């Protein structure tokens, strides 16, 4: 039954010694609605509970109800798990569990498998009543073998039928059981997890799924010679496991933000789904507005009235919010804006990752509109950065934009459970009378900071306006006033920048190549850098969290390396492309900014395949660059 | 369940506010512009109701009319063209203690802000909206407005506008959850005041359309509207707006209309021949979104953290 000859599993119990591995990448792919994601999430949770590092990411079809047994229908999950910490989704998968022979092609197109990838595939299609399906199955199995995948044909449905009349519903739990045996998962923890996911269902449903889980486990023990051991250390501190959007939702609540005003858009919406479930219990509320313009306007209204709010969106929605963002900058209204970036421009790639909104948030508003922009690079940072963002927004009286992306949104990772603090919460709305003579924009000339009046404060009455205005909040078109107030708004960024530290250098403090990243690519970049360094490469990396203002000391760091190159998931021209010259080349977005700000000839490696950048691709590029440097 | 939470209640020294407490600066509208009259009426309302200036917020969009908040010595928000409604709703949502007014123009409300407008009607928050309908874009110098009559000569339609106008009353009355729709005119001060007051007292979203004079750009129309009194009927009813005697004497046509009858109200709104001043429709029991927004205010830090911790438990491994 081994090595891709495609025969059925032999019936003798497999007691061979487990192969010790450091990490594995597993994918489960099914038709949409067959529960592959549930099985994978449970597998990830059990692994995290056992002390493994885990990163999971969902494979989501772009359409709601794609026809079954098509590439478009591929729905599932990738789980990378290992003995140590896992910081990204990795490169090619080691094992694929497929519920039919068509859906894997969706992933094959994306080059996520390699020679030797083990394929565990439902074999019921081999005997399907339709000749066409039988033929399709046979062709695919042959193709898999030609691609040098190692194919195991598994009687998933046949086995499930022994326990349930409706195997389509329970197959995923059977598969989970099978995987639990392959990777020697703790079955008590697995059973607890199954109980948890079906917590709102009847006992009969829970029991049936537990039976399927056990059956899958037993079947694998009897019939499969695949068995691995993954050493793990049970975590000392308490962990939570969630995706980046859930982490944002928790951050919003831990920051004491009482209003999230939004309009549904992928991949930001799942944050609102989680918030909708729990924000009312923590004293907040969600407003689903009629569109993104109204959503941000509503949030600004609430913020103006003292309840600093958040609005959450993705590219097309961000575009609609543009005019209001300019108003928030001009009138100095604190506001937290979360942009979970997806592929663009326009509707682009709704479910896929890109880091393409950086320049839009920085320069999207007509006129000069300085604001703070920060980008979490881990799921844990998605949580903490919202808290940070609210504080900056209020202290500096400006919108703060948080750039997450589809990779963080759907990636699931354990991290230390946040120990909530009261000072993270927004303070009560100040309703004390304003000091005599306090002006609505009593700017401090040195820092640009001022104390805003909030409705309810006697003596603070003023009319907020997006027109140019004086310290008294009066509309004025005096040339000096506009020049000065523009400078003061800009100065706030410089003031804030003073509180930042230079970025930490991953690797040596000086050397050949310096890789600069931002956002969700942190794990993949550092993993690639580590491997290159182990191989003797002179490469280091830095990862920016603050993009406006930029973290200080960059020029100083850049000067210590022979070459600086950003790694980003957005579009840039390649010098090998037709018509492209060093002069007309369009760079990746962070590279543009770094070049302008430091005058260093910063290069970039970026692309828009809609996929997370894996460490393998980054490593290849690092090695290529190192080759040129030597 | 609903109502004002303790954190908004503070002991105010008893103070009597006079008109001058609400006045700020000199309004920069053209002489003869109808906006002045509305400003006076609103200031009078504030004094009669003794609205604390610090608890009162005027939110506007952009246009001549939207300059209004600058002339009120209260809190104000002169925001973006067409976007007064979402801002005002955001102000009110978590601050039930504030008195919120929206000042908007016909272009601001019925054109660029139309989406937000009809949703604001449906949200039915406790907000008083005054729509200054001068049937033209004043601020940007005489372009066709969505409420301009067919054939209106403007800088964008020098030979006359080519589409029939939007009928804001009809639109409002067609929206679900509508709760208060009234019409008045800037040059009928008694009626103007009574209407604004009724709107303020209405527990929900009051939409008041004020027929306005733009003396600068709409001279002939102003002339026609202010002189042809026969084209106007005053709506009377015990549950309607109680017009003063002066108004009732000046306008001979009266019509008894029950403001709880939405079908009759829609019929009046669609009447092309005459303009009705008064309360078209009122429903004090429509669902109020501001009550939903304010239903869970005032959590202590301990309560907030306990709730987040309880949620985190579900994600703990
Ligand atoms: C987004 C945007 N588009 C256009 C304008 C220009 N603009 C300012 S006021 C106005 C029309 C105002 O008309 P109306 O709402 O009827 O108010 P009025 O001046 O008649 O009181 C326009 C088009 C703007 N300020 N913002
Ligand atoms: S242009 Fe018309 S609307 Fe504007 S202030 Fe003058 S009269 Fe009033
Ligand atoms: Mg107008």
PDB file of N, CA and C in Angstrom, chain B residues 72-156:
ATOM      1  N   UNK B  72     -24.426  79.082  16.411  1.00  0.00           N
ATOM      2  CA  UNK B  72     -25.058  78.629  17.658  1.00  0.00           C
ATOM      3  C   UNK B  72     -23.964  78.497  18.717  1.00  0.00           C
ATOM      4  N   UNK B  73     -24.223  79.027  19.873  1.00  0.00           N
ATOM      5  CA  UNK B  73     -23.213  78.938  20.933  1.00  0.00           C
ATOM      6  C   UNK B  73     -23.373  77.632  21.724  1.00  0.00           C
ATOM      7  N   UNK B  74     -23.450  76.549  20.972  1.00  0.00           N
ATOM      8  CA  UNK B  74     -23.569  75.219  21.573  1.00  0.00           C
ATOM      9  C   UNK B  74     -22.421  74.398  20.983  1.00  0.00           C
ATOM     10  N   UNK B  75     -22.441  73.093  21.170  1.00  0.00           N
ATOM     11  CA  UNK B  75     -21.509  72.257  20.418  1.00  0.00           C
ATOM     12  C   UNK B  75     -22.022  72.124  18.986  1.00  0.00           C
ATOM     13  N   UNK B  76     -21.090  71.977  18.059  1.00  0.00           N
ATOM     14  CA  UNK B  76     -21.487  71.864  16.658  1.00  0.00           C
ATOM     15  C   UNK B  76     -20.533  70.971  15.897  1.00  0.00           C
ATOM     16  N   UNK B  77     -21.014  70.469  14.782  1.00  0.00           N
ATOM     17  CA  UNK B  77     -20.176  69.603  13.944  1.00  0.00           C
ATOM     18  C   UNK B  77     -20.524  69.907  12.508  1.00  0.00           C
ATOM     19  N   UNK B  78     -19.670  70.711  11.877  1.00  0.00           N
ATOM     20  CA  UNK B  78     -19.868  71.127  10.488  1.00  0.00           C
ATOM     21  C   UNK B  78     -18.957  70.223   9.658  1.00  0.00           C
ATOM     22  N   UNK B  79     -19.517  69.097   9.207  1.00  0.00           N
ATOM     23  CA  UNK B  79     -18.665  68.030   8.689  1.00  0.00           C
ATOM     24  C   UNK B  79     -18.487  67.994   7.192  1.00  0.00           C
ATOM     25  N   UNK B  80     -19.022  66.963   6.577  1.00  0.00           N
ATOM     26  CA  UNK B  80     -18.836  66.738   5.141  1.00  0.00           C
ATOM     27  C   UNK B  80     -20.162  66.886   4.405  1.00  0.00           C
ATOM     28  N   UNK B  81     -20.059  67.188   3.134  1.00  0.00           N
ATOM     29  CA  UNK B  81     -21.243  67.350   2.303  1.00  0.00           C
ATOM     30  C   UNK B  81     -22.014  66.022   2.246  1.00  0.00           C
ATOM     31  N   UNK B  82     -23.243  66.060   2.722  1.00  0.00           N
ATOM     32  CA  UNK B  82     -24.112  64.882   2.642  1.00  0.00           C
ATOM     33  C   UNK B  82     -23.995  63.917   3.798  1.00  0.00           C
ATOM     34  N   UNK B  83     -23.129  64.218   4.751  1.00  0.00           N
ATOM     35  CA  UNK B  83     -22.845  63.199   5.771  1.00  0.00           C
ATOM     36  C   UNK B  83     -23.258  63.607   7.182  1.00  0.00           C
ATOM     37  N   UNK B  84     -24.153  64.542   7.294  1.00  0.00           N
ATOM     38  CA  UNK B  84     -24.551  64.960   8.646  1.00  0.00           C
ATOM     39  C   UNK B  84     -25.258  63.826   9.382  1.00  0.00           C
ATOM     40  N   UNK B  85     -26.054  63.054   8.660  1.00  0.00           N
ATOM     41  CA  UNK B  85     -26.860  62.036   9.357  1.00  0.00           C
ATOM     42  C   UNK B  85     -26.008  60.995  10.077  1.00  0.00           C
ATOM     43  N   UNK B  86     -25.063  60.347   9.392  1.00  0.00           N
ATOM     44  CA  UNK B  86     -24.280  59.353  10.140  1.00  0.00           C
ATOM     45  C   UNK B  86     -23.525  59.954  11.327  1.00  0.00           C
ATOM     46  N   UNK B  87     -23.021  61.169  11.153  1.00  0.00           N
ATOM     47  CA  UNK B  87     -22.294  61.782  12.272  1.00  0.00           C
ATOM     48  C   UNK B  87     -23.250  62.010  13.441  1.00  0.00           C
ATOM     49  N   UNK B  88     -24.418  62.598  13.137  1.00  0.00           N
ATOM     50  CA  UNK B  88     -25.380  62.886  14.205  1.00  0.00           C
ATOM     51  C   UNK B  88     -25.828  61.597  14.889  1.00  0.00           C
ATOM     52  N   UNK B  89     -26.058  60.573  14.104  1.00  0.00           N
ATOM     53  CA  UNK B  89     -26.481  59.297  14.691  1.00  0.00           C
ATOM     54  C   UNK B  89     -25.377  58.734  15.580  1.00  0.00           C
ATOM     55  N   UNK B  90     -24.115  58.904  15.132  1.00  0.00           N
ATOM     56  CA  UNK B  90     -22.987  58.435  15.940  1.00  0.00           C
ATOM     57  C   UNK B  90     -22.872  59.202  17.245  1.00  0.00           C
ATOM     58  N   UNK B  91     -23.147  60.507  17.187  1.00  0.00           N
ATOM     59  CA  UNK B  91     -23.108  61.319  18.415  1.00  0.00           C
ATOM     60  C   UNK B  91     -24.153  60.801  19.397  1.00  0.00           C
ATOM     61  N   UNK B  92     -25.341  60.559  18.881  1.00  0.00           N
ATOM     62  CA  UNK B  92     -26.477  60.221  19.747  1.00  0.00           C
ATOM     63  C   UNK B  92     -26.397  58.790  20.295  1.00  0.00           C
ATOM     64  N   UNK B  93     -25.794  57.896  19.509  1.00  0.00           N
ATOM     65  CA  UNK B  93     -25.890  56.460  19.782  1.00  0.00           C
ATOM     66  C   UNK B  93     -25.464  56.091  21.204  1.00  0.00           C
ATOM     67  N   UNK B  94     -24.348  56.638  21.625  1.00  0.00           N
ATOM     68  CA  UNK B  94     -23.859  56.286  22.964  1.00  0.00           C
ATOM     69  C   UNK B  94     -23.939  57.484  23.905  1.00  0.00           C
ATOM     70  N   UNK B  95     -24.570  58.557  23.476  1.00  0.00           N
ATOM     71  CA  UNK B  95     -24.721  59.742  24.332  1.00  0.00           C
ATOM     72  C   UNK B  95     -26.187  60.175  24.365  1.00  0.00           C
ATOM     73  N   UNK B  96     -27.023  59.368  25.000  1.00  0.00           N
ATOM     74  CA  UNK B  96     -28.449  59.708  25.011  1.00  0.00           C
ATOM     75  C   UNK B  96     -28.731  61.013  25.741  1.00  0.00           C
ATOM     76  N   UNK B  97     -27.757  61.488  26.508  1.00  0.00           N
ATOM     77  CA  UNK B  97     -27.957  62.721  27.276  1.00  0.00           C
ATOM     78  C   UNK B  97     -27.856  63.966  26.412  1.00  0.00           C
ATOM     79  N   UNK B  98     -27.381  63.829  25.155  1.00  0.00           N
ATOM     80  CA  UNK B  98     -27.199  65.022  24.320  1.00  0.00           C
ATOM     81  C   UNK B  98     -28.436  65.285  23.461  1.00  0.00           C
ATOM     82  N   UNK B  99     -28.747  66.577  23.286  1.00  0.00           N
ATOM     83  CA  UNK B  99     -29.810  66.967  22.355  1.00  0.00           C
ATOM     84  C   UNK B  99     -29.162  67.140  20.995  1.00  0.00           C
ATOM     85  N   UNK B 100     -29.599  66.355  20.032  1.00  0.00           N
ATOM     86  CA  UNK B 100     -28.924  66.390  18.735  1.00  0.00           C
ATOM     87  C   UNK B 100     -29.875  66.908  17.650  1.00  0.00           C
ATOM     88  N   UNK B 101     -29.364  67.876  16.878  1.00  0.00           N
ATOM     89  CA  UNK B 101     -30.095  68.443  15.748  1.00  0.00           C
ATOM     90  C   UNK B 101     -29.272  68.221  14.483  1.00  0.00           C
ATOM     91  N   UNK B 102     -29.962  68.015  13.362  1.00  0.00           N
ATOM     92  CA  UNK B 102     -29.285  67.974  12.068  1.00  0.00           C
ATOM     93  C   UNK B 102     -29.772  69.137  11.233  1.00  0.00           C
ATOM     94  N   UNK B 103     -28.827  69.857  10.657  1.00  0.00           N
ATOM     95  CA  UNK B 103     -29.151  70.940   9.736  1.00  0.00           C
ATOM     96  C   UNK B 103     -28.603  70.534   8.374  1.00  0.00           C
ATOM     97  N   UNK B 104     -29.477  70.505   7.394  1.00  0.00           N
ATOM     98  CA  UNK B 104     -29.049  70.017   6.080  1.00  0.00           C
ATOM     99  C   UNK B 104     -29.780  70.770   4.973  1.00  0.00           C
ATOM    100  N   UNK B 105     -29.179  70.780   3.782  1.00  0.00           N
ATOM    101  CA  UNK B 105     -29.798  71.446   2.638  1.00  0.00           C
ATOM    102  C   UNK B 105     -30.428  70.429   1.705  1.00  0.00           C
ATOM    103  N   UNK B 106     -31.091  70.916   0.677  1.00  0.00           N
ATOM    104  CA  UNK B 106     -31.755  69.998  -0.246  1.00  0.00           C
ATOM    105  C   UNK B 106     -30.737  69.169  -1.032  1.00  0.00           C
ATOM    106  N   UNK B 107     -29.602  69.772  -1.372  1.00  0.00           N
ATOM    107  CA  UNK B 107     -28.569  69.004  -2.062  1.00  0.00           C
ATOM    108  C   UNK B 107     -27.892  68.059  -1.086  1.00  0.00           C
ATOM    109  N   UNK B 108     -27.579  68.597   0.075  1.00  0.00           N
ATOM    110  CA  UNK B 108     -26.905  67.840   1.124  1.00  0.00           C
ATOM    111  C   UNK B 108     -27.702  66.595   1.516  1.00  0.00           C
ATOM    112  N   UNK B 109     -29.002  66.768   1.640  1.00  0.00           N
ATOM    113  CA  UNK B 109     -29.876  65.697   2.132  1.00  0.00           C
ATOM    114  C   UNK B 109     -30.348  64.772   1.011  1.00  0.00           C
ATOM    115  N   UNK B 110     -30.881  65.375  -0.054  1.00  0.00           N
ATOM    116  CA  UNK B 110     -31.612  64.562  -1.040  1.00  0.00           C
ATOM    117  C   UNK B 110     -30.762  64.120  -2.216  1.00  0.00           C
ATOM    118  N   UNK B 111     -29.542  64.651  -2.305  1.00  0.00           N
ATOM    119  CA  UNK B 111     -28.702  64.208  -3.415  1.00  0.00           C
ATOM    120  C   UNK B 111     -27.530  63.408  -2.861  1.00  0.00           C
ATOM    121  N   UNK B 112     -26.469  64.091  -2.462  1.00  0.00           N
ATOM    122  CA  UNK B 112     -25.262  63.373  -2.030  1.00  0.00           C
ATOM    123  C   UNK B 112     -25.507  62.573  -0.750  1.00  0.00           C
ATOM    124  N   UNK B 113     -26.437  63.039   0.068  1.00  0.00           N
ATOM    125  CA  UNK B 113     -26.669  62.354   1.348  1.00  0.00           C
ATOM    126  C   UNK B 113     -27.905  61.477   1.353  1.00  0.00           C
ATOM    127  N   UNK B 114     -28.452  61.194   0.168  1.00  0.00           N
ATOM    128  CA  UNK B 114     -29.750  60.509   0.132  1.00  0.00           C
ATOM    129  C   UNK B 114     -29.704  59.143   0.811  1.00  0.00           C
ATOM    130  N   UNK B 115     -28.622  58.415   0.593  1.00  0.00           N
ATOM    131  CA  UNK B 115     -28.531  57.080   1.207  1.00  0.00           C
ATOM    132  C   UNK B 115     -28.569  57.191   2.718  1.00  0.00           C
ATOM    133  N   UNK B 116     -27.770  58.096   3.246  1.00  0.00           N
ATOM    134  CA  UNK B 116     -27.709  58.264   4.695  1.00  0.00           C
ATOM    135  C   UNK B 116     -29.048  58.787   5.226  1.00  0.00           C
ATOM    136  N   UNK B 117     -29.674  59.634   4.452  1.00  0.00           N
ATOM    137  CA  UNK B 117     -30.946  60.245   4.866  1.00  0.00           C
ATOM    138  C   UNK B 117     -32.028  59.192   5.083  1.00  0.00           C
ATOM    139  N   UNK B 118     -32.245  58.340   4.068  1.00  0.00           N
ATOM    140  CA  UNK B 118     -33.346  57.384   4.228  1.00  0.00           C
ATOM    141  C   UNK B 118     -33.040  56.385   5.338  1.00  0.00           C
ATOM    142  N   UNK B 119     -31.761  56.099   5.540  1.00  0.00           N
ATOM    143  CA  UNK B 119     -31.443  55.195   6.650  1.00  0.00           C
ATOM    144  C   UNK B 119     -31.614  55.886   7.995  1.00  0.00           C
ATOM    145  N   UNK B 120     -31.341  57.185   8.028  1.00  0.00           N
ATOM    146  CA  UNK B 120     -31.548  57.920   9.284  1.00  0.00           C
ATOM    147  C   UNK B 120     -33.034  57.898   9.655  1.00  0.00           C
ATOM    148  N   UNK B 121     -33.897  58.000   8.637  1.00  0.00           N
ATOM    149  CA  UNK B 121     -35.339  57.919   8.905  1.00  0.00           C
ATOM    150  C   UNK B 121     -35.648  56.564   9.548  1.00  0.00           C
ATOM    151  N   UNK B 122     -35.069  55.540   8.972  1.00  0.00           N
ATOM    152  CA  UNK B 122     -35.346  54.187   9.459  1.00  0.00           C
ATOM    153  C   UNK B 122     -34.746  53.953  10.845  1.00  0.00           C
ATOM    154  N   UNK B 123     -33.563  54.515  11.115  1.00  0.00           N
ATOM    155  CA  UNK B 123     -32.959  54.359  12.450  1.00  0.00           C
ATOM    156  C   UNK B 123     -33.856  54.986  13.514  1.00  0.00           C
ATOM    157  N   UNK B 124     -34.541  56.053  13.119  1.00  0.00           N
ATOM    158  CA  UNK B 124     -35.456  56.722  14.043  1.00  0.00           C
ATOM    159  C   UNK B 124     -34.825  57.009  15.397  1.00  0.00           C
ATOM    160  N   UNK B 125     -33.669  57.662  15.366  1.00  0.00           N
ATOM    161  CA  UNK B 125     -33.064  58.092  16.628  1.00  0.00           C
ATOM    162  C   UNK B 125     -33.721  59.399  17.058  1.00  0.00           C
ATOM    163  N   UNK B 126     -33.580  59.712  18.307  1.00  0.00           N
ATOM    164  CA  UNK B 126     -34.215  60.926  18.819  1.00  0.00           C
ATOM    165  C   UNK B 126     -33.412  62.159  18.404  1.00  0.00           C
ATOM    166  N   UNK B 127     -33.598  62.555  17.163  1.00  0.00           N
ATOM    167  CA  UNK B 127     -32.840  63.646  16.549  1.00  0.00           C
ATOM    168  C   UNK B 127     -33.828  64.531  15.792  1.00  0.00           C
ATOM    169  N   UNK B 128     -33.630  65.850  15.865  1.00  0.00           N
ATOM    170  CA  UNK B 128     -34.483  66.778  15.135  1.00  0.00           C
ATOM    171  C   UNK B 128     -33.757  67.243  13.876  1.00  0.00           C
ATOM    172  N   UNK B 129     -34.333  66.963  12.729  1.00  0.00           N
ATOM    173  CA  UNK B 129     -33.690  67.347  11.469  1.00  0.00           C
ATOM    174  C   UNK B 129     -34.446  68.479  10.810  1.00  0.00           C
ATOM    175  N   UNK B 130     -33.701  69.513  10.441  1.00  0.00           N
ATOM    176  CA  UNK B 130     -34.314  70.616   9.702  1.00  0.00           C
ATOM    177  C   UNK B 130     -33.666  70.661   8.328  1.00  0.00           C
ATOM    178  N   UNK B 131     -34.472  70.407   7.312  1.00  0.00           N
ATOM    179  CA  UNK B 131     -33.947  70.388   5.949  1.00  0.00           C
ATOM    180  C   UNK B 131     -34.324  71.695   5.268  1.00  0.00           C
ATOM    181  N   UNK B 132     -33.314  72.478   4.922  1.00  0.00           N
ATOM    182  CA  UNK B 132     -33.507  73.795   4.327  1.00  0.00           C
ATOM    183  C   UNK B 132     -33.655  73.617   2.818  1.00  0.00           C
ATOM    184  N   UNK B 133     -34.908  73.614   2.363  1.00  0.00           N
ATOM    185  CA  UNK B 133     -35.151  73.308   0.953  1.00  0.00           C
ATOM    186  C   UNK B 133     -35.338  74.583   0.140  1.00  0.00           C
ATOM    187  N   UNK B 134     -34.241  75.098  -0.411  1.00  0.00           N
ATOM    188  CA  UNK B 134     -34.344  76.296  -1.250  1.00  0.00           C
ATOM    189  C   UNK B 134     -34.363  75.938  -2.731  1.00  0.00           C
ATOM    190  N   UNK B 135     -34.435  74.650  -3.011  1.00  0.00           N
ATOM    191  CA  UNK B 135     -34.560  74.152  -4.386  1.00  0.00           C
ATOM    192  C   UNK B 135     -33.391  74.524  -5.296  1.00  0.00           C
ATOM    193  N   UNK B 136     -32.256  74.785  -4.683  1.00  0.00           N
ATOM    194  CA  UNK B 136     -31.087  75.166  -5.483  1.00  0.00           C
ATOM    195  C   UNK B 136     -29.820  74.896  -4.663  1.00  0.00           C
ATOM    196  N   UNK B 137     -28.689  74.776  -5.340  1.00  0.00           N
ATOM    197  CA  UNK B 137     -27.413  74.752  -4.634  1.00  0.00           C
ATOM    198  C   UNK B 137     -26.987  76.197  -4.451  1.00  0.00           C
ATOM    199  N   UNK B 138     -27.076  76.685  -3.216  1.00  0.00           N
ATOM    200  CA  UNK B 138     -26.719  78.073  -2.951  1.00  0.00           C
ATOM    201  C   UNK B 138     -25.211  78.247  -2.870  1.00  0.00           C
ATOM    202  N   UNK B 139     -24.624  77.480  -2.007  1.00  0.00           N
ATOM    203  CA  UNK B 139     -23.204  77.614  -1.688  1.00  0.00           C
ATOM    204  C   UNK B 139     -22.307  77.627  -2.932  1.00  0.00           C
ATOM    205  N   UNK B 140     -22.604  76.699  -3.847  1.00  0.00           N
ATOM    206  CA  UNK B 140     -21.730  76.570  -5.017  1.00  0.00           C
ATOM    207  C   UNK B 140     -22.230  77.389  -6.200  1.00  0.00           C
ATOM    208  N   UNK B 141     -23.222  78.234  -5.935  1.00  0.00           N
ATOM    209  CA  UNK B 141     -23.675  79.246  -6.880  1.00  0.00           C
ATOM    210  C   UNK B 141     -24.562  78.712  -7.995  1.00  0.00           C
ATOM    211  N   UNK B 142     -25.750  78.322  -7.550  1.00  0.00           N
ATOM    212  CA  UNK B 142     -26.848  78.106  -8.498  1.00  0.00           C
ATOM    213  C   UNK B 142     -26.675  76.949  -9.476  1.00  0.00           C
ATOM    214  N   UNK B 143     -26.498  75.773  -8.909  1.00  0.00           N
ATOM    215  CA  UNK B 143     -26.641  74.598  -9.768  1.00  0.00           C
ATOM    216  C   UNK B 143     -27.979  73.943  -9.451  1.00  0.00           C
ATOM    217  N   UNK B 144     -28.448  73.118 -10.386  1.00  0.00           N
ATOM    218  CA  UNK B 144     -29.715  72.421 -10.190  1.00  0.00           C
ATOM    219  C   UNK B 144     -29.615  71.543  -8.953  1.00  0.00           C
ATOM    220  N   UNK B 145     -30.666  71.570  -8.160  1.00  0.00           N
ATOM    221  CA  UNK B 145     -30.718  70.727  -6.972  1.00  0.00           C
ATOM    222  C   UNK B 145     -31.695  69.587  -7.251  1.00  0.00           C
ATOM    223  N   UNK B 146     -31.632  68.518  -6.467  1.00  0.00           N
ATOM    224  CA  UNK B 146     -32.595  67.435  -6.694  1.00  0.00           C
ATOM    225  C   UNK B 146     -34.030  67.879  -6.464  1.00  0.00           C
ATOM    226  N   UNK B 147     -34.226  68.974  -5.728  1.00  0.00           N
ATOM    227  CA  UNK B 147     -35.604  69.421  -5.509  1.00  0.00           C
ATOM    228  C   UNK B 147     -35.999  70.585  -6.433  1.00  0.00           C
ATOM    229  N   UNK B 148     -35.102  70.979  -7.327  1.00  0.00           N
ATOM    230  CA  UNK B 148     -35.453  72.049  -8.278  1.00  0.00           C
ATOM    231  C   UNK B 148     -36.630  71.595  -9.140  1.00  0.00           C
ATOM    232  N   UNK B 149     -37.569  72.499  -9.330  1.00  0.00           N
ATOM    233  CA  UNK B 149     -38.705  72.150 -10.186  1.00  0.00           C
ATOM    234  C   UNK B 149     -38.236  71.901 -11.610  1.00  0.00           C
ATOM    235  N   UNK B 150     -38.986  71.069 -12.313  1.00  0.00           N
ATOM    236  CA  UNK B 150     -38.682  70.794 -13.724  1.00  0.00           C
ATOM    237  C   UNK B 150     -38.613  72.114 -14.477  1.00  0.00           C
ATOM    238  N   UNK B 151     -37.547  72.304 -15.234  1.00  0.00           N
ATOM    239  CA  UNK B 151     -37.417  73.533 -16.027  1.00  0.00           C
ATOM    240  C   UNK B 151     -36.674  74.650 -15.324  1.00  0.00           C
ATOM    241  N   UNK B 152     -36.197  74.400 -14.098  1.00  0.00           N
ATOM    242  CA  UNK B 152     -35.466  75.443 -13.370  1.00  0.00           C
ATOM    243  C   UNK B 152     -34.199  75.825 -14.142  1.00  0.00           C
ATOM    244  N   UNK B 153     -34.036  77.118 -14.338  1.00  0.00           N
ATOM    245  CA  UNK B 153     -32.839  77.614 -15.021  1.00  0.00           C
ATOM    246  C   UNK B 153     -31.709  77.688 -13.988  1.00  0.00           C
ATOM    247  N   UNK B 154     -30.608  77.064 -14.295  1.00  0.00           N
ATOM    248  CA  UNK B 154     -29.487  77.099 -13.360  1.00  0.00           C
ATOM    249  C   UNK B 154     -28.193  77.102 -14.142  1.00  0.00           C
ATOM    250  N   UNK B 155     -27.091  77.192 -13.449  1.00  0.00           N
ATOM    251  CA  UNK B 155     -25.797  77.216 -14.149  1.00  0.00           C
ATOM    252  C   UNK B 155     -25.417  75.867 -14.743  1.00  0.00           C
ATOM    253  N   UNK B 156     -26.045  74.799 -14.269  1.00  0.00           N
ATOM    254  CA  UNK B 156     -25.779  73.503 -14.899  1.00  0.00           C
ATOM    255  C   UNK B 156     -26.845  73.156 -15.937  1.00  0.00           C
TER     256      UNK B 156
END
